[in-house]
Amino acid sequence: MKKFPLSLAIGALLVSPLSMAKTVNVVASFTVLADIVQQVGGDHVKVKSLVGPDGDPHTFEPTPQDSQALARADVVFVSGLGLEGWMDRLVSASGYKGETVVASRGVATRSMEEEGKTITDPHAWNSMQNGVIYATNVMNALINADPQDADAIRRSGARYIQQLQALDSWAKTTLAAIPAARRKVLTSHDAFGYFGQRYGVTFLAPVGFSTEAEASASDVGGLIKQLQTEHIQTYFIENQTDPRLVKQIASATGAQPGGELYPEALSQPSGPAATYVAAFRHNVETMTRSMK
């Protein structure tokens, strides 16, 4: 058998495809977005979510460890549309100089009037049609950060996008089969606007787009009357918010609990909504079960 010099063998190892593989160090603002990055990037990314499972991205308070994570990141992903009001301060404090990718870029936004101001709804990912936009933006940004693994990232991204497109079609078909009069539910805050717009569901909530907002007594009273007039009989709690107010409103109207939804935070890994896909499917199935 022909033997090669040790130096040549070591050189061959150093230039092997495995040794050239790159892992992109990513920080994502919250769990839904972190999971999209993980699904698209696969083994080529290492992802840290700033807001953890069951965490509220509106009220999140960064720690010094979060600042350190940003300083080490190759790419930072945010949802944008005003969701992460704390992110600019965190980026500035961390000294991060890389690209901050806005995953919602290209989404057709919706807005509402709140206390005399026009507020953009940040919860775009709750429409799976928008989820496809998020995944596409993530894929393109990862390819830009890791061009040597572009083919692999493009393949995994395409597979994932096809999965999201199938879920979008399934949700439309599933909810269209339910009479419109039954497609009305009460939730803790107004996080499902894009979902409702896409799939024909009416959502009522005592609090607006942000969980930091507070409902006035007149707002609550008007909501109770509307629920009674429209015969809305089911309410849902959200995994990341305090359920007491929505339960009080439900008690005044006789609405019954329909279960727990996951609009802006995934569950713990052992829970029913450990991924974006699982959370979306869980939300659709939980709502439709109550509507039937």
Short mmCIF file of C-alpha atoms in Angstrom, two decimals, residues 106-252:
data_model
loop_
_atom_site.label_atom_id
_atom_site.label_comp_id
_atom_site.label_asym_id
_atom_site.label_seq_id
_atom_site.Cartn_x
_atom_site.Cartn_y
_atom_site.Cartn_z
CA GLY A 106 -42.25 42.87 2.65
CA VAL A 107 -45.31 42.14 4.81
CA ALA A 108 -48.49 44.08 4.05
CA THR A 109 -49.06 45.64 7.47
CA ARG A 110 -52.27 46.43 9.31
CA SER A 111 -52.78 49.18 11.88
CA MET A 112 -55.23 50.60 14.39
CA GLU A 113 -55.95 53.89 16.14
CA GLU A 114 -54.94 53.77 19.80
CA GLU A 115 -55.11 56.86 22.03
CA GLY A 116 -55.05 59.16 19.03
CA LYS A 117 -52.05 57.49 17.41
CA THR A 118 -51.82 55.10 14.49
CA ILE A 119 -50.12 51.93 15.71
CA THR A 120 -48.78 49.19 13.43
CA ASP A 121 -49.72 45.65 14.37
CA PRO A 122 -46.42 43.77 14.95
CA HIS A 123 -47.86 40.21 15.07
CA ALA A 124 -47.44 39.47 11.36
CA TRP A 125 -46.18 35.87 11.77
CA ASN A 126 -49.61 34.69 12.99
CA SER A 127 -50.66 34.56 9.35
CA MET A 128 -48.81 31.64 7.79
CA GLN A 129 -48.78 33.53 4.51
CA ASN A 130 -46.56 36.04 6.29
CA GLY A 131 -44.62 33.17 7.84
CA VAL A 132 -43.48 32.32 4.31
CA ILE A 133 -42.16 35.90 3.96
CA TYR A 134 -40.31 35.57 7.27
CA ALA A 135 -38.72 32.26 6.23
CA THR A 136 -37.71 33.65 2.83
CA ASN A 137 -36.06 36.70 4.40
CA VAL A 138 -34.29 34.47 6.91
CA MET A 139 -33.04 32.13 4.17
CA ASN A 140 -31.66 34.99 2.09
CA ALA A 141 -29.92 36.56 5.09
CA LEU A 142 -28.30 33.26 6.11
CA ILE A 143 -27.07 32.65 2.56
CA ASN A 144 -25.57 36.13 2.63
CA ALA A 145 -23.87 35.39 5.96
CA ASP A 146 -22.66 31.92 4.89
CA PRO A 147 -22.31 31.81 1.08
CA GLN A 148 -20.19 28.65 1.15
CA ASP A 149 -23.20 26.71 2.51
CA ALA A 150 -25.71 28.50 0.26
CA ASP A 151 -26.93 25.37 -1.53
CA ALA A 152 -27.67 23.49 1.70
CA ILE A 153 -29.42 26.49 3.27
CA ARG A 154 -31.44 27.06 0.11
CA ARG A 155 -32.58 23.41 0.07
CA SER A 156 -33.61 23.35 3.73
CA GLY A 157 -35.24 26.76 3.37
CA ALA A 158 -37.25 25.63 0.35
CA ARG A 159 -38.46 22.49 2.16
CA TYR A 160 -39.51 24.56 5.16
CA ILE A 161 -41.28 27.16 3.03
CA GLN A 162 -43.25 24.41 1.29
CA GLN A 163 -44.31 23.13 4.71
CA LEU A 164 -45.52 26.60 5.72
CA GLN A 165 -47.41 27.02 2.46
CA ALA A 166 -49.18 23.69 3.04
CA LEU A 167 -50.15 24.81 6.56
CA ASP A 168 -51.52 28.08 5.19
CA SER A 169 -53.76 26.18 2.75
CA TRP A 170 -54.85 23.74 5.47
CA ALA A 171 -55.80 26.56 7.84
CA LYS A 172 -57.84 28.35 5.18
CA THR A 173 -59.73 25.16 4.30
CA THR A 174 -60.26 24.14 7.92
CA LEU A 175 -61.64 27.48 9.07
CA ALA A 176 -63.72 28.09 5.92
CA ALA A 177 -65.68 24.95 6.77
CA ILE A 178 -67.02 26.66 9.93
CA PRO A 179 -69.94 29.14 9.60
CA ALA A 180 -68.76 32.75 9.79
CA ALA A 181 -71.08 33.44 12.73
CA ARG A 182 -69.10 30.93 14.77
CA ARG A 183 -65.68 32.22 13.79
CA LYS A 184 -65.56 34.75 16.66
CA VAL A 185 -63.43 34.44 19.80
CA LEU A 186 -62.23 36.44 22.81
CA THR A 187 -58.50 36.61 23.60
CA SER A 188 -56.31 38.45 26.10
CA HIS A 189 -54.85 41.04 23.70
CA ASP A 190 -55.04 41.92 20.02
CA ALA A 191 -52.36 39.55 18.72
CA PHE A 192 -54.32 37.65 16.06
CA GLY A 193 -55.22 40.42 13.63
CA TYR A 194 -53.20 39.04 10.73
CA PHE A 195 -54.54 35.56 11.48
CA GLY A 196 -58.11 36.86 11.48
CA GLN A 197 -57.58 38.80 8.26
CA ARG A 198 -56.12 35.78 6.47
CA TYR A 199 -58.48 33.07 7.75
CA GLY A 200 -61.75 34.92 8.30
CA VAL A 201 -61.84 34.89 12.11
CA THR A 202 -63.05 37.81 14.26
CA PHE A 203 -61.03 38.39 17.43
CA LEU A 204 -62.09 40.58 20.32
CA ALA A 205 -59.70 41.59 23.10
CA PRO A 206 -59.71 44.03 26.04
CA VAL A 207 -56.14 45.20 25.27
CA GLY A 208 -54.61 46.42 22.00
CA PHE A 209 -51.49 45.32 20.14
CA SER A 210 -49.17 45.54 23.17
CA THR A 211 -49.59 43.73 26.48
CA GLU A 212 -48.20 46.87 28.12
CA ALA A 213 -51.46 48.70 27.33
CA GLU A 214 -54.21 48.89 29.95
CA ALA A 215 -57.92 48.55 29.32
CA SER A 216 -60.19 51.26 30.72
CA ALA A 217 -63.43 50.49 32.54
CA SER A 218 -65.41 51.85 29.59
CA ASP A 219 -63.44 49.66 27.15
CA VAL A 220 -64.18 46.59 29.24
CA GLY A 221 -67.86 47.51 29.58
CA GLY A 222 -68.20 48.03 25.83
CA LEU A 223 -66.50 44.73 25.12
CA ILE A 224 -68.84 42.86 27.48
CA LYS A 225 -71.86 44.33 25.68
CA GLN A 226 -70.42 43.40 22.30
CA LEU A 227 -69.74 39.84 23.40
CA GLN A 228 -73.32 39.49 24.64
CA THR A 229 -74.81 41.07 21.49
CA GLU A 230 -72.78 38.86 19.14
CA HIS A 231 -73.26 35.74 21.30
CA ILE A 232 -69.53 35.01 21.55
CA GLN A 233 -69.34 32.10 23.91
CA THR A 234 -65.66 31.11 24.02
CA TYR A 235 -62.55 32.80 25.41
CA PHE A 236 -58.88 31.85 25.20
CA ILE A 237 -55.96 32.61 27.43
CA GLU A 238 -52.48 33.22 26.04
CA ASN A 239 -49.36 31.51 27.35
CA GLN A 240 -47.38 34.74 27.75
CA THR A 241 -49.99 37.03 29.35
CA ASP A 242 -51.82 37.39 32.66
CA PRO A 243 -55.24 35.72 32.12
CA ARG A 244 -57.14 37.47 34.93
CA LEU A 245 -58.76 40.27 32.91
CA VAL A 246 -60.02 38.05 30.10
CA LYS A 247 -61.37 35.60 32.69
CA GLN A 248 -63.25 38.42 34.45
CA ILE A 249 -64.81 39.51 31.17
CA ALA A 250 -65.74 35.94 30.34
CA SER A 251 -67.35 35.54 33.75
CA ALA A 252 -69.55 38.58 33.09
#
